[in-house]
Amino acid sequence: MSACTSTESRAPAPVPVAAAPPPAAPSFAGPVLNGDGVCTAPAPTTAVVIETGIGECDLVRLKGKPPTDVLVGEGRSGREVQVLYNEPGAKELYFFVNNRLDRIVK
């Protein structure tokens, strides 16, 4: 019997990698703001205070006036909206992700 003395080895066959399925489209409910700061439908009246989690149109209803500026776009998380209010002595910027208030910068 003879032993194999070869130092050459075959490279393993490449393993096919399945592509990850695309992420599900984010969903959100309720009316939203358009680029002019106008709601696409009447705002619900469930929110009573400005806090994280309220909808875009809830903010406008609770503020009682249209925003100074609105920026609507699509990001990694889905629909992303920035709503600016120029208040006396300060600016307030509200960040929404999929029609839910994510954070406030004052």
mmCIF file of N, CA, C and O in Angstrom:
data_model
loop_
_atom_site.group_PDB
_atom_site.id
_atom_site.type_symbol
_atom_site.label_atom_id
_atom_site.label_comp_id
_atom_site.label_asym_id
_atom_site.label_seq_id
_atom_site.Cartn_x
_atom_site.Cartn_y
_atom_site.Cartn_z
ATOM 1 N N MET A 1 0.816 -1.174 0.000
ATOM 2 C CA MET A 1 0.000 0.000 0.000
ATOM 3 C C MET A 1 0.860 1.237 0.000
ATOM 4 O O MET A 1 1.858 1.293 0.687
ATOM 5 N N SER A 2 0.403 2.203 -0.754
ATOM 6 C CA SER A 2 1.156 3.449 -0.768
ATOM 7 C C SER A 2 0.295 4.565 -0.200
ATOM 8 O O SER A 2 -0.906 4.608 -0.402
ATOM 9 N N ALA A 3 0.913 5.472 0.489
ATOM 10 C CA ALA A 3 0.196 6.605 1.101
ATOM 11 C C ALA A 3 0.178 7.769 0.127
ATOM 12 O O ALA A 3 1.097 7.948 -0.655
ATOM 13 N N CYS A 4 -0.817 8.523 0.214
ATOM 14 C CA CYS A 4 -0.938 9.720 -0.621
ATOM 15 C C CYS A 4 -0.002 10.778 -0.055
ATOM 16 O O CYS A 4 -0.105 11.137 1.102
ATOM 17 N N THR A 5 0.884 11.281 -0.864
ATOM 18 C CA THR A 5 1.850 12.265 -0.391
ATOM 19 C C THR A 5 1.657 13.611 -1.068
ATOM 20 O O THR A 5 2.438 14.510 -0.883
ATOM 21 N N SER A 6 0.600 13.751 -1.809
ATOM 22 C CA SER A 6 0.357 15.002 -2.524
ATOM 23 C C SER A 6 -0.056 16.095 -1.539
ATOM 24 O O SER A 6 -0.835 15.872 -0.618
ATOM 25 N N THR A 7 0.443 17.304 -1.738
ATOM 26 C CA THR A 7 0.066 18.445 -0.888
ATOM 27 C C THR A 7 -0.966 19.314 -1.578
ATOM 28 O O THR A 7 -1.430 20.280 -1.009
ATOM 29 N N GLU A 8 -1.294 18.945 -2.804
ATOM 30 C CA GLU A 8 -2.310 19.723 -3.519
ATOM 31 C C GLU A 8 -3.689 19.306 -3.045
ATOM 32 O O GLU A 8 -3.952 18.142 -2.791
ATOM 33 N N SER A 9 -4.558 20.269 -2.920
ATOM 34 C CA SER A 9 -5.943 19.958 -2.559
ATOM 35 C C SER A 9 -6.864 20.750 -3.463
ATOM 36 O O SER A 9 -6.538 21.836 -3.927
ATOM 37 N N ARG A 10 -8.013 20.196 -3.697
ATOM 38 C CA ARG A 10 -9.004 20.889 -4.530
ATOM 39 C C ARG A 10 -9.746 21.914 -3.684
ATOM 40 O O ARG A 10 -10.061 21.658 -2.522
ATOM 41 N N ALA A 11 -10.012 23.029 -4.300
ATOM 42 C CA ALA A 11 -10.811 24.047 -3.609
ATOM 43 C C ALA A 11 -12.250 23.562 -3.530
ATOM 44 O O ALA A 11 -12.748 22.928 -4.469
ATOM 45 N N PRO A 12 -12.910 23.813 -2.420
ATOM 46 C CA PRO A 12 -14.307 23.380 -2.319
ATOM 47 C C PRO A 12 -15.164 24.120 -3.348
ATOM 48 O O PRO A 12 -14.884 25.253 -3.718
ATOM 49 N N ALA A 13 -16.179 23.455 -3.802
ATOM 50 C CA ALA A 13 -17.089 24.072 -4.766
ATOM 51 C C ALA A 13 -17.818 25.232 -4.089
ATOM 52 O O ALA A 13 -18.171 25.155 -2.923
ATOM 53 N N PRO A 14 -18.000 26.341 -4.797
ATOM 54 C CA PRO A 14 -18.699 27.478 -4.191
ATOM 55 C C PRO A 14 -20.141 27.101 -3.846
ATOM 56 O O PRO A 14 -20.810 26.383 -4.579
ATOM 57 N N VAL A 15 -20.573 27.585 -2.719
ATOM 58 C CA VAL A 15 -21.945 27.338 -2.266
ATOM 59 C C VAL A 15 -22.800 28.513 -2.712
ATOM 60 O O VAL A 15 -22.488 29.665 -2.392
ATOM 61 N N PRO A 16 -23.856 28.261 -3.469
ATOM 62 C CA PRO A 16 -24.699 29.380 -3.897
ATOM 63 C C PRO A 16 -25.367 30.033 -2.690
ATOM 64 O O PRO A 16 -25.801 29.365 -1.765
ATOM 65 N N VAL A 17 -25.400 31.356 -2.721
ATOM 66 C CA VAL A 17 -26.014 32.123 -1.639
ATOM 67 C C VAL A 17 -27.329 32.682 -2.143
ATOM 68 O O VAL A 17 -27.370 33.367 -3.166
ATOM 69 N N ALA A 18 -28.385 32.376 -1.442
ATOM 70 C CA ALA A 18 -29.702 32.883 -1.831
ATOM 71 C C ALA A 18 -29.801 34.357 -1.446
ATOM 72 O O ALA A 18 -29.366 34.760 -0.368
ATOM 73 N N ALA A 19 -30.342 35.147 -2.334
ATOM 74 C CA ALA A 19 -30.532 36.570 -2.050
ATOM 75 C C ALA A 19 -31.626 36.726 -0.995
ATOM 76 O O ALA A 19 -32.625 36.008 -1.004
ATOM 77 N N ALA A 20 -31.406 37.659 -0.105
ATOM 78 C CA ALA A 20 -32.407 37.923 0.933
ATOM 79 C C ALA A 20 -33.649 38.527 0.286
ATOM 80 O O ALA A 20 -33.547 39.343 -0.636
ATOM 81 N N PRO A 21 -34.817 38.141 0.760
ATOM 82 C CA PRO A 21 -36.031 38.730 0.194
ATOM 83 C C PRO A 21 -36.096 40.214 0.542
ATOM 84 O O PRO A 21 -35.576 40.633 1.582
ATOM 85 N N PRO A 22 -36.699 41.013 -0.318
ATOM 86 C CA PRO A 22 -36.791 42.443 -0.012
ATOM 87 C C PRO A 22 -37.637 42.647 1.242
ATOM 88 O O PRO A 22 -38.562 41.874 1.509
ATOM 89 N N PRO A 23 -37.314 43.682 2.028
ATOM 90 C CA PRO A 23 -38.096 43.923 3.234
ATOM 91 C C PRO A 23 -39.537 44.289 2.874
ATOM 92 O O PRO A 23 -39.804 44.857 1.820
ATOM 93 N N ALA A 24 -40.426 43.951 3.755
ATOM 94 C CA ALA A 24 -41.833 44.281 3.529
ATOM 95 C C ALA A 24 -42.004 45.798 3.529
ATOM 96 O O ALA A 24 -41.317 46.508 4.258
ATOM 97 N N ALA A 25 -42.890 46.262 2.692
ATOM 98 C CA ALA A 25 -43.145 47.697 2.639
ATOM 99 C C ALA A 25 -43.732 48.159 3.965
ATOM 100 O O ALA A 25 -44.639 47.546 4.501
ATOM 101 N N PRO A 26 -43.170 49.244 4.535
ATOM 102 C CA PRO A 26 -43.705 49.729 5.798
ATOM 103 C C PRO A 26 -45.143 50.194 5.616
ATOM 104 O O PRO A 26 -45.505 50.703 4.564
ATOM 105 N N SER A 27 -45.900 50.000 6.619
ATOM 106 C CA SER A 27 -47.293 50.433 6.517
ATOM 107 C C SER A 27 -47.583 51.454 7.605
ATOM 108 O O SER A 27 -46.956 51.472 8.648
ATOM 109 N N PHE A 28 -48.510 52.309 7.320
ATOM 110 C CA PHE A 28 -48.952 53.284 8.296
ATOM 111 C C PHE A 28 -50.414 53.582 8.026
ATOM 112 O O PHE A 28 -50.908 53.379 6.925
ATOM 113 N N ALA A 29 -51.078 54.015 9.045
ATOM 114 C CA ALA A 29 -52.512 54.266 8.923
ATOM 115 C C ALA A 29 -52.802 55.744 9.154
ATOM 116 O O ALA A 29 -52.019 56.453 9.770
ATOM 117 N N GLY A 30 -53.931 56.154 8.667
ATOM 118 C CA GLY A 30 -54.402 57.516 8.922
ATOM 119 C C GLY A 30 -53.977 58.496 7.853
ATOM 120 O O GLY A 30 -53.152 58.198 6.996
ATOM 121 N N PRO A 31 -54.532 59.689 7.925
ATOM 122 C CA PRO A 31 -54.165 60.729 6.966
ATOM 123 C C PRO A 31 -52.742 61.206 7.228
ATOM 124 O O PRO A 31 -52.229 61.089 8.337
ATOM 125 N N VAL A 32 -52.104 61.713 6.189
ATOM 126 C CA VAL A 32 -50.740 62.210 6.289
ATOM 127 C C VAL A 32 -50.668 63.616 5.706
ATOM 128 O O VAL A 32 -51.593 64.072 5.035
ATOM 129 N N LEU A 33 -49.558 64.295 5.959
ATOM 130 C CA LEU A 33 -49.353 65.634 5.413
ATOM 131 C C LEU A 33 -48.786 65.542 4.010
ATOM 132 O O LEU A 33 -47.977 64.666 3.714
ATOM 133 N N ASN A 34 -49.197 66.464 3.166
ATOM 134 C CA ASN A 34 -48.545 66.573 1.868
ATOM 135 C C ASN A 34 -47.440 67.629 1.991
ATOM 136 O O ASN A 34 -47.230 68.185 3.069
ATOM 137 N N GLY A 35 -46.739 67.908 0.926
ATOM 138 C CA GLY A 35 -45.626 68.855 0.963
ATOM 139 C C GLY A 35 -46.013 70.274 1.319
ATOM 140 O O GLY A 35 -45.172 71.074 1.717
ATOM 141 N N ASP A 36 -47.311 70.608 1.193
ATOM 142 C CA ASP A 36 -47.785 71.944 1.546
ATOM 143 C C ASP A 36 -48.227 72.037 3.006
ATOM 144 O O ASP A 36 -48.695 73.080 3.446
ATOM 145 N N GLY A 37 -48.150 70.922 3.740
ATOM 146 C CA GLY A 37 -48.552 70.936 5.137
ATOM 147 C C GLY A 37 -50.042 70.731 5.342
ATOM 148 O O GLY A 37 -50.563 70.974 6.429
ATOM 149 N N VAL A 38 -50.731 70.255 4.313
ATOM 150 C CA VAL A 38 -52.173 70.019 4.392
ATOM 151 C C VAL A 38 -52.408 68.520 4.550
ATOM 152 O O VAL A 38 -51.765 67.705 3.878
ATOM 153 N N CYS A 39 -53.350 68.155 5.421
ATOM 154 C CA CYS A 39 -53.672 66.742 5.643
ATOM 155 C C CYS A 39 -54.436 66.184 4.450
ATOM 156 O O CYS A 39 -55.248 66.880 3.844
ATOM 157 N N THR A 40 -54.178 64.917 4.156
ATOM 158 C CA THR A 40 -54.832 64.270 3.025
ATOM 159 C C THR A 40 -56.276 63.884 3.342
ATOM 160 O O THR A 40 -57.024 63.523 2.445
ATOM 161 N N ALA A 41 -56.660 63.934 4.612
ATOM 162 C CA ALA A 41 -58.026 63.631 5.058
ATOM 163 C C ALA A 41 -58.195 64.268 6.432
ATOM 164 O O ALA A 41 -57.217 64.727 7.028
ATOM 165 N N PRO A 42 -59.421 64.316 6.940
ATOM 166 C CA PRO A 42 -59.604 64.889 8.281
ATOM 167 C C PRO A 42 -58.756 64.151 9.321
ATOM 168 O O PRO A 42 -58.623 62.928 9.287
ATOM 169 N N ALA A 43 -58.165 64.923 10.212
ATOM 170 C CA ALA A 43 -57.302 64.341 11.248
ATOM 171 C C ALA A 43 -58.139 63.656 12.316
ATOM 172 O O ALA A 43 -59.191 64.163 12.712
ATOM 173 N N PRO A 44 -57.673 62.515 12.786
ATOM 174 C CA PRO A 44 -58.380 61.866 13.898
ATOM 175 C C PRO A 44 -58.259 62.735 15.152
ATOM 176 O O PRO A 44 -57.369 63.577 15.251
ATOM 177 N N THR A 45 -59.125 62.537 16.075
ATOM 178 C CA THR A 45 -59.112 63.369 17.285
ATOM 179 C C THR A 45 -58.718 62.562 18.517
ATOM 180 O O THR A 45 -59.118 62.889 19.621
ATOM 181 N N THR A 46 -57.924 61.526 18.328
ATOM 182 C CA THR A 46 -57.556 60.669 19.448
ATOM 183 C C THR A 46 -56.422 61.242 20.282
ATOM 184 O O THR A 46 -56.414 61.073 21.498
ATOM 185 N N ALA A 47 -55.463 61.923 19.678
ATOM 186 C CA ALA A 47 -54.331 62.473 20.424
ATOM 187 C C ALA A 47 -54.761 63.735 21.165
ATOM 188 O O ALA A 47 -55.480 64.574 20.627
ATOM 189 N N VAL A 48 -54.309 63.850 22.402
ATOM 190 C CA VAL A 48 -54.653 65.032 23.199
ATOM 191 C C VAL A 48 -53.425 65.835 23.603
ATOM 192 O O VAL A 48 -53.547 66.926 24.139
ATOM 193 N N VAL A 49 -52.242 65.285 23.349
ATOM 194 C CA VAL A 49 -51.001 65.977 23.684
ATOM 195 C C VAL A 49 -49.952 65.619 22.626
ATOM 196 O O VAL A 49 -49.984 64.533 22.048
ATOM 197 N N ILE A 50 -49.014 66.546 22.387
ATOM 198 C CA ILE A 50 -47.938 66.283 21.436
ATOM 199 C C ILE A 50 -46.898 65.423 22.135
ATOM 200 O O ILE A 50 -46.247 65.862 23.089
ATOM 201 N N GLU A 51 -46.807 64.168 21.675
ATOM 202 C CA GLU A 51 -45.847 63.215 22.238
ATOM 203 C C GLU A 51 -45.480 62.211 21.166
ATOM 204 O O GLU A 51 -46.163 62.108 20.148
ATOM 205 N N THR A 52 -44.395 61.470 21.386
ATOM 206 C CA THR A 52 -43.989 60.485 20.392
ATOM 207 C C THR A 52 -45.129 59.508 20.145
ATOM 208 O O THR A 52 -45.881 59.171 21.060
ATOM 209 N N GLY A 53 -45.257 59.118 18.885
ATOM 210 C CA GLY A 53 -46.275 58.150 18.507
ATOM 211 C C GLY A 53 -47.508 58.740 17.858
ATOM 212 O O GLY A 53 -48.269 58.030 17.221
ATOM 213 N N ILE A 54 -47.727 60.069 17.994
ATOM 214 C CA ILE A 54 -48.917 60.655 17.357
ATOM 215 C C ILE A 54 -48.680 60.769 15.859
ATOM 216 O O ILE A 54 -47.552 60.742 15.382
ATOM 217 N N GLY A 55 -49.758 60.932 15.090
ATOM 218 C CA GLY A 55 -49.675 61.064 13.640
ATOM 219 C C GLY A 55 -49.359 62.481 13.200
ATOM 220 O O GLY A 55 -49.469 63.441 13.968
ATOM 221 N N GLU A 56 -48.987 62.615 11.936
ATOM 222 C CA GLU A 56 -48.629 63.912 11.362
ATOM 223 C C GLU A 56 -49.779 64.912 11.468
ATOM 224 O O GLU A 56 -49.580 66.062 11.881
ATOM 225 N N CYS A 57 -50.970 64.480 11.094
ATOM 226 C CA CYS A 57 -52.113 65.392 11.115
ATOM 227 C C CYS A 57 -52.566 65.705 12.540
ATOM 228 O O CYS A 57 -53.122 66.776 12.794
ATOM 229 N N ASP A 58 -52.317 64.780 13.480
ATOM 230 C CA ASP A 58 -52.596 65.072 14.892
ATOM 231 C C ASP A 58 -51.761 66.265 15.349
ATOM 232 O O ASP A 58 -52.239 67.130 16.076
ATOM 233 N N LEU A 59 -50.500 66.319 14.924
ATOM 234 C CA LEU A 59 -49.631 67.428 15.304
ATOM 235 C C LEU A 59 -50.217 68.752 14.830
ATOM 236 O O LEU A 59 -50.335 69.701 15.615
ATOM 237 N N VAL A 60 -50.592 68.809 13.572
ATOM 238 C CA VAL A 60 -51.137 70.050 13.013
ATOM 239 C C VAL A 60 -52.420 70.439 13.741
ATOM 240 O O VAL A 60 -52.628 71.605 14.081
ATOM 241 N N ARG A 61 -53.277 69.463 14.024
ATOM 242 C CA ARG A 61 -54.522 69.752 14.750
ATOM 243 C C ARG A 61 -54.225 70.287 16.146
ATOM 244 O O ARG A 61 -54.801 71.281 16.584
ATOM 245 N N LEU A 62 -53.284 69.657 16.846
ATOM 246 C CA LEU A 62 -52.959 70.089 18.200
ATOM 247 C C LEU A 62 -52.254 71.442 18.225
ATOM 248 O O LEU A 62 -52.458 72.223 19.159
ATOM 249 N N LYS A 63 -51.434 71.741 17.216
ATOM 250 C CA LYS A 63 -50.770 73.046 17.142
ATOM 251 C C LYS A 63 -51.766 74.154 16.807
ATOM 252 O O LYS A 63 -51.557 75.296 17.173
ATOM 253 N N GLY A 64 -52.827 73.812 16.076
ATOM 254 C CA GLY A 64 -53.851 74.805 15.755
ATOM 255 C C GLY A 64 -53.490 75.737 14.622
ATOM 256 O O GLY A 64 -54.186 76.724 14.392
ATOM 257 N N LYS A 65 -52.434 75.450 13.912
ATOM 258 C CA LYS A 65 -52.037 76.277 12.769
ATOM 259 C C LYS A 65 -51.193 75.438 11.827
ATOM 260 O O LYS A 65 -50.605 74.433 12.234
ATOM 261 N N PRO A 66 -51.115 75.846 10.560
ATOM 262 C CA PRO A 66 -50.305 75.076 9.603
ATOM 263 C C PRO A 66 -48.820 75.218 9.921
ATOM 264 O O PRO A 66 -48.387 76.223 10.492
ATOM 265 N N PRO A 67 -48.039 74.227 9.551
ATOM 266 C CA PRO A 67 -46.594 74.303 9.792
ATOM 267 C C PRO A 67 -45.924 75.341 8.907
ATOM 268 O O PRO A 67 -46.447 75.725 7.862
ATOM 269 N N THR A 68 -44.749 75.770 9.331
ATOM 270 C CA THR A 68 -43.950 76.703 8.547
ATOM 271 C C THR A 68 -43.417 76.024 7.296
ATOM 272 O O THR A 68 -43.419 76.598 6.213
ATOM 273 N N ASP A 69 -42.972 74.777 7.456
ATOM 274 C CA ASP A 69 -42.412 74.039 6.328
ATOM 275 C C ASP A 69 -42.566 72.537 6.583
ATOM 276 O O ASP A 69 -42.568 72.098 7.739
ATOM 277 N N VAL A 70 -42.714 71.774 5.499
ATOM 278 C CA VAL A 70 -42.839 70.314 5.585
ATOM 279 C C VAL A 70 -41.946 69.704 4.521
ATOM 280 O O VAL A 70 -41.967 70.121 3.367
ATOM 281 N N LEU A 71 -41.159 68.711 4.928
ATOM 282 C CA LEU A 71 -40.314 67.977 3.998
ATOM 283 C C LEU A 71 -40.739 66.519 4.048
ATOM 284 O O LEU A 71 -40.685 65.885 5.101
ATOM 285 N N VAL A 72 -41.209 65.998 2.914
ATOM 286 C CA VAL A 72 -41.690 64.616 2.829
ATOM 287 C C VAL A 72 -40.731 63.827 1.956
ATOM 288 O O VAL A 72 -40.367 64.277 0.869
ATOM 289 N N GLY A 73 -40.322 62.647 2.435
ATOM 290 C CA GLY A 73 -39.408 61.822 1.650
ATOM 291 C C GLY A 73 -39.517 60.361 2.028
ATOM 292 O O GLY A 73 -40.316 59.965 2.876
ATOM 293 N N GLU A 74 -38.705 59.562 1.365
ATOM 294 C CA GLU A 74 -38.629 58.129 1.636
ATOM 295 C C GLU A 74 -37.228 57.819 2.123
ATOM 296 O O GLU A 74 -36.254 58.237 1.521
ATOM 297 N N GLY A 75 -37.140 57.085 3.219
ATOM 298 C CA GLY A 75 -35.854 56.685 3.767
ATOM 299 C C GLY A 75 -35.807 55.185 3.947
ATOM 300 O O GLY A 75 -36.681 54.462 3.478
ATOM 301 N N ARG A 76 -34.802 54.714 4.652
ATOM 302 C CA ARG A 76 -34.676 53.282 4.903
ATOM 303 C C ARG A 76 -35.854 52.733 5.683
ATOM 304 O O ARG A 76 -36.231 51.588 5.526
ATOM 305 N N SER A 77 -36.401 53.552 6.535
ATOM 306 C CA SER A 77 -37.515 53.103 7.380
ATOM 307 C C SER A 77 -38.865 53.274 6.717
ATOM 308 O O SER A 77 -39.875 52.913 7.281
ATOM 309 N N GLY A 78 -38.912 53.877 5.543
ATOM 310 C CA GLY A 78 -40.181 54.115 4.861
ATOM 311 C C GLY A 78 -40.420 55.609 4.714
ATOM 312 O O GLY A 78 -39.496 56.374 4.460
ATOM 313 N N ARG A 79 -41.641 56.024 4.931
ATOM 314 C CA ARG A 79 -42.012 57.430 4.802
ATOM 315 C C ARG A 79 -41.387 58.223 5.948
ATOM 316 O O ARG A 79 -41.566 57.897 7.122
ATOM 317 N N GLU A 80 -40.647 59.273 5.609
ATOM 318 C CA GLU A 80 -40.028 60.128 6.607
ATOM 319 C C GLU A 80 -40.454 61.564 6.342
ATOM 320 O O GLU A 80 -40.370 62.043 5.212
ATOM 321 N N VAL A 81 -40.935 62.229 7.384
ATOM 322 C CA VAL A 81 -41.449 63.591 7.262
ATOM 323 C C VAL A 81 -40.827 64.453 8.339
ATOM 324 O O VAL A 81 -40.733 64.044 9.497
ATOM 325 N N GLN A 82 -40.423 65.661 7.941
ATOM 326 C CA GLN A 82 -39.940 66.651 8.891
ATOM 327 C C GLN A 82 -40.901 67.828 8.849
ATOM 328 O O GLN A 82 -41.198 68.351 7.778
ATOM 329 N N VAL A 83 -41.387 68.227 10.009
ATOM 330 C CA VAL A 83 -42.351 69.329 10.105
ATOM 331 C C VAL A 83 -41.720 70.432 10.952
ATOM 332 O O VAL A 83 -41.328 70.189 12.096
ATOM 333 N N LEU A 84 -41.631 71.624 10.383
ATOM 334 C CA LEU A 84 -41.019 72.763 11.070
ATOM 335 C C LEU A 84 -42.083 73.769 11.482
ATOM 336 O O LEU A 84 -42.956 74.118 10.685
ATOM 337 N N TYR A 85 -41.990 74.205 12.714
ATOM 338 C CA TYR A 85 -42.803 75.316 13.210
ATOM 339 C C TYR A 85 -41.862 76.392 13.716
ATOM 340 O O TYR A 85 -41.007 76.123 14.563
ATOM 341 N N ASN A 86 -42.003 77.630 13.201
ATOM 342 C CA ASN A 86 -41.273 78.772 13.744
ATOM 343 C C ASN A 86 -42.133 79.352 14.850
ATOM 344 O O ASN A 86 -43.186 79.921 14.597
ATOM 345 N N GLU A 87 -41.698 79.170 16.067
ATOM 346 C CA GLU A 87 -42.413 79.692 17.221
ATOM 347 C C GLU A 87 -41.694 80.944 17.708
ATOM 348 O O GLU A 87 -40.506 81.119 17.444
ATOM 349 N N PRO A 88 -42.368 81.815 18.421
ATOM 350 C CA PRO A 88 -41.692 83.011 18.942
ATOM 351 C C PRO A 88 -40.462 82.619 19.779
ATOM 352 O O PRO A 88 -40.571 81.878 20.743
ATOM 353 N N GLY A 89 -39.301 83.067 19.341
ATOM 354 C CA GLY A 89 -38.075 82.816 20.069
ATOM 355 C C GLY A 89 -37.415 81.476 19.807
ATOM 356 O O GLY A 89 -36.332 81.224 20.318
ATOM 357 N N ALA A 90 -38.051 80.589 19.054
ATOM 358 C CA ALA A 90 -37.447 79.269 18.830
ATOM 359 C C ALA A 90 -38.074 78.594 17.620
ATOM 360 O O ALA A 90 -39.162 78.938 17.193
ATOM 361 N N LYS A 91 -37.357 77.596 17.122
ATOM 362 C CA LYS A 91 -37.887 76.741 16.056
ATOM 363 C C LYS A 91 -38.123 75.372 16.660
ATOM 364 O O LYS A 91 -37.376 74.931 17.528
ATOM 365 N N GLU A 92 -39.161 74.715 16.201
ATOM 366 C CA GLU A 92 -39.463 73.350 16.631
ATOM 367 C C GLU A 92 -39.500 72.470 15.403
ATOM 368 O O GLU A 92 -40.190 72.781 14.437
ATOM 369 N N LEU A 93 -38.755 71.371 15.437
ATOM 370 C CA LEU A 93 -38.694 70.445 14.315
ATOM 371 C C LEU A 93 -39.189 69.084 14.790
ATOM 372 O O LEU A 93 -38.688 68.540 15.778
ATOM 373 N N TYR A 94 -40.183 68.569 14.089
ATOM 374 C CA TYR A 94 -40.810 67.296 14.442
ATOM 375 C C TYR A 94 -40.462 66.278 13.365
ATOM 376 O O TYR A 94 -40.668 66.535 12.180
ATOM 377 N N PHE A 95 -39.922 65.128 13.767
ATOM 378 C CA PHE A 95 -39.526 64.071 12.842
ATOM 379 C C PHE A 95 -40.517 62.911 12.943
ATOM 380 O O PHE A 95 -40.727 62.371 14.030
ATOM 381 N N PHE A 96 -41.091 62.532 11.797
ATOM 382 C CA PHE A 96 -42.053 61.431 11.732
ATOM 383 C C PHE A 96 -41.478 60.299 10.884
ATOM 384 O O PHE A 96 -40.824 60.549 9.872
ATOM 385 N N VAL A 97 -41.736 59.069 11.293
ATOM 386 C CA VAL A 97 -41.399 57.881 10.513
ATOM 387 C C VAL A 97 -42.675 57.070 10.385
ATOM 388 O O VAL A 97 -43.288 56.688 11.386
ATOM 389 N N ASN A 98 -43.097 56.861 9.134
ATOM 390 C CA ASN A 98 -44.330 56.112 8.849
ATOM 391 C C ASN A 98 -45.523 56.643 9.636
ATOM 392 O O ASN A 98 -46.270 55.901 10.269
ATOM 393 N N ASN A 99 -45.682 57.965 9.607
ATOM 394 C CA ASN A 99 -46.822 58.664 10.201
ATOM 395 C C ASN A 99 -46.867 58.553 11.728
ATOM 396 O O ASN A 99 -47.921 58.630 12.323
ATOM 397 N N ARG A 100 -45.728 58.389 12.355
ATOM 398 C CA ARG A 100 -45.659 58.371 13.814
ATOM 399 C C ARG A 100 -44.534 59.292 14.244
ATOM 400 O O ARG A 100 -43.409 59.200 13.747
ATOM 401 N N LEU A 101 -44.833 60.194 15.193
ATOM 402 C CA LEU A 101 -43.819 61.123 15.693
ATOM 403 C C LEU A 101 -42.705 60.339 16.362
ATOM 404 O O LEU A 101 -42.936 59.573 17.293
ATOM 405 N N ASP A 102 -41.487 60.527 15.837
ATOM 406 C CA ASP A 102 -40.323 59.801 16.326
ATOM 407 C C ASP A 102 -39.535 60.624 17.342
ATOM 408 O O ASP A 102 -39.128 60.120 18.370
ATOM 409 N N ARG A 103 -39.322 61.918 17.018
ATOM 410 C CA ARG A 103 -38.587 62.776 17.955
ATOM 411 C C ARG A 103 -38.867 64.243 17.661
ATOM 412 O O ARG A 103 -39.312 64.598 16.572
ATOM 413 N N ILE A 104 -38.558 65.076 18.659
ATOM 414 C CA ILE A 104 -38.772 66.522 18.568
ATOM 415 C C ILE A 104 -37.446 67.203 18.876
ATOM 416 O O ILE A 104 -36.766 66.853 19.832
ATOM 417 N N VAL A 105 -37.092 68.202 18.057
ATOM 418 C CA VAL A 105 -35.911 69.015 18.313
ATOM 419 C C VAL A 105 -36.382 70.437 18.479
ATOM 420 O O VAL A 105 -37.018 70.999 17.589
ATOM 421 N N LYS A 106 -36.063 71.013 19.635
ATOM 422 C CA LYS A 106 -36.472 72.417 19.909
ATOM 423 C C LYS A 106 -35.251 73.275 20.074
ATOM 424 O O LYS A 106 -34.218 72.848 20.471
#
